[in-house]
CSV table of N, CA, C and O in Angstrom, one decimal:
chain,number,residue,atom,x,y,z
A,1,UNK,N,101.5,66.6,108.2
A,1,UNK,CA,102.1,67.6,109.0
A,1,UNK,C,101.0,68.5,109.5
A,1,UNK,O,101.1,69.2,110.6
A,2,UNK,N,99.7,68.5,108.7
A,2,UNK,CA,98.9,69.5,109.2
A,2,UNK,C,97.9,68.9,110.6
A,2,UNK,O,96.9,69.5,110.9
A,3,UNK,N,98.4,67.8,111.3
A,3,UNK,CA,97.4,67.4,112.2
A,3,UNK,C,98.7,67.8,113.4
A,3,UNK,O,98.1,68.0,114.4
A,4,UNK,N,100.0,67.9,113.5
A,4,UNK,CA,101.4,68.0,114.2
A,4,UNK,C,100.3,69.7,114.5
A,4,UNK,O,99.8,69.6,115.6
A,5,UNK,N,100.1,70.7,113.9
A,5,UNK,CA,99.8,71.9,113.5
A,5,UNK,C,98.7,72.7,114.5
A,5,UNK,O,98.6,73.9,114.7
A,6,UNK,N,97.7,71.4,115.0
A,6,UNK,CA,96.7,71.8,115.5
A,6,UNK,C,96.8,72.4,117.0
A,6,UNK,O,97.6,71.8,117.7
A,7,UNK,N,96.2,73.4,117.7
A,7,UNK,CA,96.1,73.5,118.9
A,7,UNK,C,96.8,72.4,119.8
A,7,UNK,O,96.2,71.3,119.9
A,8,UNK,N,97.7,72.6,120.5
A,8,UNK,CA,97.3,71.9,121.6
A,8,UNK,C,97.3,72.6,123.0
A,8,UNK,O,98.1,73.4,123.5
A,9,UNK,N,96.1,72.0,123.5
A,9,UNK,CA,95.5,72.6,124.9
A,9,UNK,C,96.1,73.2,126.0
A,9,UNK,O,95.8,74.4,126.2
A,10,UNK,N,97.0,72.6,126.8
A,10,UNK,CA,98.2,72.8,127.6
A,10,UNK,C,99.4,73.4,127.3
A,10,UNK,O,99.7,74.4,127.9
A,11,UNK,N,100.1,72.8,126.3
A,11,UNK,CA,101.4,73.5,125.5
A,11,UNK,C,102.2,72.8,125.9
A,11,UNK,O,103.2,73.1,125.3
A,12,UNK,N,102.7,71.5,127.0
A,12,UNK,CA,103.7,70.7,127.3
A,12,UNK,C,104.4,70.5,126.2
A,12,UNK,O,105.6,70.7,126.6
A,13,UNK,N,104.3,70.2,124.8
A,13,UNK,CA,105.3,70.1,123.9
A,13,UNK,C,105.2,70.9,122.7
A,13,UNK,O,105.8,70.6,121.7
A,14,UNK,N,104.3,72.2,123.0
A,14,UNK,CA,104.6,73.0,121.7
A,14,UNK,C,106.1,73.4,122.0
A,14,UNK,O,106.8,73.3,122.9
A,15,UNK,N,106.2,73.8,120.9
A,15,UNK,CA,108.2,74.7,120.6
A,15,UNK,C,107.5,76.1,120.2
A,15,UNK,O,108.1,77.1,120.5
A,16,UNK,N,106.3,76.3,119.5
A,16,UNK,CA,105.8,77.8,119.3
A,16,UNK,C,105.3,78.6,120.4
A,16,UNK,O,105.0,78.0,121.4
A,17,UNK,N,105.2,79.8,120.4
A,17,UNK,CA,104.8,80.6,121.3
A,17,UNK,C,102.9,80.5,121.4
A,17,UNK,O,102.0,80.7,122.3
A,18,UNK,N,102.9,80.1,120.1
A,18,UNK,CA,101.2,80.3,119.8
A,18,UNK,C,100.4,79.2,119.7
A,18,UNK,O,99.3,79.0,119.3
A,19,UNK,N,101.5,78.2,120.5
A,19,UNK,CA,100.9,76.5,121.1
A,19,UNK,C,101.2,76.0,120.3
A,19,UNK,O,101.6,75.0,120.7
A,20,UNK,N,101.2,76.0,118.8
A,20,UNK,CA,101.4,74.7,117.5
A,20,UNK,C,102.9,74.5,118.1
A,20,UNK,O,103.7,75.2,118.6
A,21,UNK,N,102.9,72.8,117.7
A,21,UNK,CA,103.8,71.8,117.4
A,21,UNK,C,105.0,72.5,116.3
A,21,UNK,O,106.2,72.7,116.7
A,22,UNK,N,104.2,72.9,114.7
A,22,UNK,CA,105.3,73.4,114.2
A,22,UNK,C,104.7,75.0,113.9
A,22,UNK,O,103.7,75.5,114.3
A,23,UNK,N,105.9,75.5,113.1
A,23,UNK,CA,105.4,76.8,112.8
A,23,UNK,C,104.6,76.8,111.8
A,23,UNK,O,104.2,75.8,111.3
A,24,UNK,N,104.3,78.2,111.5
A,24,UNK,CA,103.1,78.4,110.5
A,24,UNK,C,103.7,78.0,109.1
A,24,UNK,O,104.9,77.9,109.0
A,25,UNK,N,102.9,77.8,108.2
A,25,UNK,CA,103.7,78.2,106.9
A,25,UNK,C,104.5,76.8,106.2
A,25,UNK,O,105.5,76.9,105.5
A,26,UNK,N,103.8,75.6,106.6
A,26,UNK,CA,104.8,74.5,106.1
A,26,UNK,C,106.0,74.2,106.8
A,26,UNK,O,106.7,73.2,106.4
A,27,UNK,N,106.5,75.1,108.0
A,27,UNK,CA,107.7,74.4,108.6
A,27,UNK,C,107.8,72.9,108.6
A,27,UNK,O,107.1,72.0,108.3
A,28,UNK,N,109.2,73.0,109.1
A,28,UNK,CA,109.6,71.3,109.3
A,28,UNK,C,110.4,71.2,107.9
A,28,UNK,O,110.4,71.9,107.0
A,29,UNK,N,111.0,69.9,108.3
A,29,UNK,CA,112.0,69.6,107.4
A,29,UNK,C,111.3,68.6,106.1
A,29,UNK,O,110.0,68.5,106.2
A,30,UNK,N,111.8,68.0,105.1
A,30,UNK,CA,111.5,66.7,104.7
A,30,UNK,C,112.1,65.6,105.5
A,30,UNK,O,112.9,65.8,106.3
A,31,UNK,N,111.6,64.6,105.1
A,31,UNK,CA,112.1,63.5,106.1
A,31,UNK,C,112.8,62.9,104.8
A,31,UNK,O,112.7,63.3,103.7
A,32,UNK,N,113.8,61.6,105.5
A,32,UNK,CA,114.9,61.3,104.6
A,32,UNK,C,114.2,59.8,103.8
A,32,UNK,O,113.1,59.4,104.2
A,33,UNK,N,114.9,59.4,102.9
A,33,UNK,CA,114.1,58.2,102.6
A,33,UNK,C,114.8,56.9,103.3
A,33,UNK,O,114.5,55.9,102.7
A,34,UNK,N,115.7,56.7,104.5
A,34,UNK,CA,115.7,56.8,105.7
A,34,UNK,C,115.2,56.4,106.8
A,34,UNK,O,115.3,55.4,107.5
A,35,UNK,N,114.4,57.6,107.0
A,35,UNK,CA,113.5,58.0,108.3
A,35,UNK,C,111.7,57.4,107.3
A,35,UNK,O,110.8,56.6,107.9
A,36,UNK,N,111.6,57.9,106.2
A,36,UNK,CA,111.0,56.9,105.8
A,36,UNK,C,110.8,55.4,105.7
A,36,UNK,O,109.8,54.9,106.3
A,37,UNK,N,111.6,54.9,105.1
A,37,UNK,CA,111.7,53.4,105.2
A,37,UNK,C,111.2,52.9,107.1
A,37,UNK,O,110.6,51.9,107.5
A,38,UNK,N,111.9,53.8,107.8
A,38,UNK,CA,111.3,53.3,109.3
A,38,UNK,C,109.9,53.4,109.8
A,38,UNK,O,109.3,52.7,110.6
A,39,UNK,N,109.5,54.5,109.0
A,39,UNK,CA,108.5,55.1,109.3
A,39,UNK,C,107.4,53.7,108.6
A,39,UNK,O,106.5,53.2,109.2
A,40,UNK,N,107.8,53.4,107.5
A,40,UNK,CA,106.6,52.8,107.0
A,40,UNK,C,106.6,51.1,107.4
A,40,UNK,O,105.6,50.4,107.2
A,41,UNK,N,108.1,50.7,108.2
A,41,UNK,CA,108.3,49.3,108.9
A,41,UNK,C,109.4,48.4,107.7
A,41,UNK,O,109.5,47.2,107.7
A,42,UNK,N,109.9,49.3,106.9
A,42,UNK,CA,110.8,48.3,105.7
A,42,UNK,C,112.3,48.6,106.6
A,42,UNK,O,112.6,49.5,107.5
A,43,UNK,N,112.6,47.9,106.2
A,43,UNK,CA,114.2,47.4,107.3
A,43,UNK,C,115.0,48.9,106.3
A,43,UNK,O,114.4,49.5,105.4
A,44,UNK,N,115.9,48.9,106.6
A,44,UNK,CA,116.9,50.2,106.2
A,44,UNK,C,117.2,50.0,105.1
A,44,UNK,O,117.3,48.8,104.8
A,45,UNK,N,117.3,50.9,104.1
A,45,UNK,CA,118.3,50.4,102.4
A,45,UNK,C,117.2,49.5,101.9
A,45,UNK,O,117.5,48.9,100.8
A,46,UNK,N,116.3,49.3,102.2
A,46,UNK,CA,114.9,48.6,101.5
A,46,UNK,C,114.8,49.0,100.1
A,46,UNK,O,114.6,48.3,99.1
A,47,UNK,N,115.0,50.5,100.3
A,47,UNK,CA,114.3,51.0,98.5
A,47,UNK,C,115.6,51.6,97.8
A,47,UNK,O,115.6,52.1,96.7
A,48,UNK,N,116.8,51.4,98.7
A,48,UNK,CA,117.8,51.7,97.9
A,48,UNK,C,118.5,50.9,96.6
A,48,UNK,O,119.7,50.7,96.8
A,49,UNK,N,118.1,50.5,95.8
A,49,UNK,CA,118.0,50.0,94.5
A,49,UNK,C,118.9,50.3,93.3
A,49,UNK,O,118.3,50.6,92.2
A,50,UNK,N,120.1,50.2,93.4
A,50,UNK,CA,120.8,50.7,92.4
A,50,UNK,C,121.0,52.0,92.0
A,50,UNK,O,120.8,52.3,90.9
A,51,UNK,N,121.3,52.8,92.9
A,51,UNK,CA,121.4,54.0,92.8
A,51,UNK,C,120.3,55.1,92.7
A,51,UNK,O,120.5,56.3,92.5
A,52,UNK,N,119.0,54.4,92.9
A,52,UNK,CA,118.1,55.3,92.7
A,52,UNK,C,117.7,56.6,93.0
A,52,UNK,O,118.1,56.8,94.2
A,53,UNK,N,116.9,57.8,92.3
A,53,UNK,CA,116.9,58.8,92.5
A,53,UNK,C,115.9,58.8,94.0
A,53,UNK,O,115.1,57.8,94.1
A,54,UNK,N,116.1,60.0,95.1
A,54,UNK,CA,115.2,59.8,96.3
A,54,UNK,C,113.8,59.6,95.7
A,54,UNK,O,113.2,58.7,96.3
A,55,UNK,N,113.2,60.4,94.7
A,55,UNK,CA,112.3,60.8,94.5
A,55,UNK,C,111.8,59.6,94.4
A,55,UNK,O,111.2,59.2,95.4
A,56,UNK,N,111.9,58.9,93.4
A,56,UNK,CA,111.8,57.7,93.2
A,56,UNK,C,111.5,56.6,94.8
A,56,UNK,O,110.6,55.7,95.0
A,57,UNK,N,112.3,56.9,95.5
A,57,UNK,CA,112.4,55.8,96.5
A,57,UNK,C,111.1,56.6,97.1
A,57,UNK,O,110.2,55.8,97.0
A,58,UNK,N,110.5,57.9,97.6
A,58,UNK,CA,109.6,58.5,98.2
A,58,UNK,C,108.5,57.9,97.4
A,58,UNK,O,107.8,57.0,98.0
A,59,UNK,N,108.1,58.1,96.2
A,59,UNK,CA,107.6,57.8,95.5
A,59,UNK,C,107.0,55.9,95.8
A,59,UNK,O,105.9,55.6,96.2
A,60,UNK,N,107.5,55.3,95.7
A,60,UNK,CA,107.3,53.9,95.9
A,60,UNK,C,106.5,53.7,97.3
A,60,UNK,O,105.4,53.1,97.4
A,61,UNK,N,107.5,54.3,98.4
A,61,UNK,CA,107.3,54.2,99.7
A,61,UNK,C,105.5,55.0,99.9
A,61,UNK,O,104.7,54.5,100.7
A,62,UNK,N,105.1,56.0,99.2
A,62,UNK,CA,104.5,56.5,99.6
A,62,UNK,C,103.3,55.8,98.6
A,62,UNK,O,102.3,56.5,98.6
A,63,UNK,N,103.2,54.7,97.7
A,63,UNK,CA,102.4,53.8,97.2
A,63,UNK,C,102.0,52.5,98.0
A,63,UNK,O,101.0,51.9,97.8
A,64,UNK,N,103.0,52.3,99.1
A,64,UNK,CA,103.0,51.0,99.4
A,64,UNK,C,102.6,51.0,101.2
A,64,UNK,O,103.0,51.7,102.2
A,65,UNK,N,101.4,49.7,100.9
A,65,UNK,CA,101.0,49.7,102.3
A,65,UNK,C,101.9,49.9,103.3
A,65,UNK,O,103.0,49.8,103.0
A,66,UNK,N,101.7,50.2,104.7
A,66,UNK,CA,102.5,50.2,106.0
A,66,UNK,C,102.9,48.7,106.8
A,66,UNK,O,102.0,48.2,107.4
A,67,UNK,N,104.1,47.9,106.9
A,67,UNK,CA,104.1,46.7,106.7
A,67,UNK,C,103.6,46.3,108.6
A,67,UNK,O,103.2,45.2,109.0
A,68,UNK,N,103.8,47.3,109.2
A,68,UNK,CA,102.9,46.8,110.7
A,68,UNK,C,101.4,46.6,110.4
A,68,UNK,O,100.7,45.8,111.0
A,69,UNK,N,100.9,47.8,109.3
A,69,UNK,CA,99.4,47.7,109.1
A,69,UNK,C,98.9,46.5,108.4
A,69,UNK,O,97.8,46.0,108.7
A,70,UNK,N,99.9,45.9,107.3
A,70,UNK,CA,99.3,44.8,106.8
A,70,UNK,C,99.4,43.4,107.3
A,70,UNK,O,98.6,42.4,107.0
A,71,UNK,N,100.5,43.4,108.2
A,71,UNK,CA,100.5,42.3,109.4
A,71,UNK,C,99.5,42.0,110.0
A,71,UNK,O,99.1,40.8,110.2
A,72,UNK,N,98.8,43.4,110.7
A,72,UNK,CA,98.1,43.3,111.4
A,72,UNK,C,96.6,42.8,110.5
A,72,UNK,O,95.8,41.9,110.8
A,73,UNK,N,96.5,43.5,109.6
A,73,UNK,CA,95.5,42.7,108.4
A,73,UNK,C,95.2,41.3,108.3
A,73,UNK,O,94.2,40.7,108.3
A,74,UNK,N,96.3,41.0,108.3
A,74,UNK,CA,96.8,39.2,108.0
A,74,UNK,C,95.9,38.6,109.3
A,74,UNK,O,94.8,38.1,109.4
A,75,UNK,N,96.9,39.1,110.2
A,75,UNK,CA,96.5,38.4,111.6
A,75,UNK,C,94.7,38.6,111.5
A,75,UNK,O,94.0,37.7,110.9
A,76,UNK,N,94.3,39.6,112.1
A,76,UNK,CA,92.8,39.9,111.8
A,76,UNK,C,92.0,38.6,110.8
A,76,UNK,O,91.1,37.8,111.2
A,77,UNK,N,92.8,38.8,109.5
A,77,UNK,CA,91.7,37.9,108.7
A,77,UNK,C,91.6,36.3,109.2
A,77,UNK,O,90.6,35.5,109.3
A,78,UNK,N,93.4,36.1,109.4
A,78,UNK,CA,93.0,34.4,109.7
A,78,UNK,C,92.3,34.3,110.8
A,78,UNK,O,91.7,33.3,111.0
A,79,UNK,N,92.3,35.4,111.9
A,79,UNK,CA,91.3,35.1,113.6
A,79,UNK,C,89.6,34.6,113.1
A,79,UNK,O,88.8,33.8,113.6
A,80,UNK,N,89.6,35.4,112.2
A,80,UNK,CA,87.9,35.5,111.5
A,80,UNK,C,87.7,34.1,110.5
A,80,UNK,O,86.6,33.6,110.2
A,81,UNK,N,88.6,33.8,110.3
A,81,UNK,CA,88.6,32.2,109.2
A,81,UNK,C,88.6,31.5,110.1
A,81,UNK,O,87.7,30.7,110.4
A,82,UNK,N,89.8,31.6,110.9
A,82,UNK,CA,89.8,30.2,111.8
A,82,UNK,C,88.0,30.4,112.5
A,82,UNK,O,87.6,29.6,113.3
């Protein structure tokens, strides 16, 4: 969140008066584990696991590679083998 925070030049999409993205002070919400799961490329209900606590499901999600990033890994390595 703290790069959302930085100046921006123009202001087309600040919401603050003082140009940042968010407010001072940690604004913004948490994100759900949810909006997670999309964020990181796992299909919906990915980490929901038997009733698991969120924390838990954050916890996991926030251990495990980004699955567009490691695709793109894959691809990369076999271009350089082949």
């Amino acid at each position: 969140a703290w790069a959302l925070q930085e100046r921006d030049a123009n202001g087309p999409d600040s919401d603050t008066k003082d140009g940042h993205l968010l407010p001072r002070g940690g604004g913004g919400r948490r994100r759900t584990p949810l909006e997670c799961e999309r964020l990181q490329g796992f299909p919906e209900g990915w980490t929901d696991v038997g009733g698991m606590a969120d924390s838990h499901r954050y916890r996991m999600m926030g251990n495990a590679v980004t699955v567009p990033v490691a695709e793109w890994l894959g691809h990369r390595l076999m271009a350089v083998d082949a």
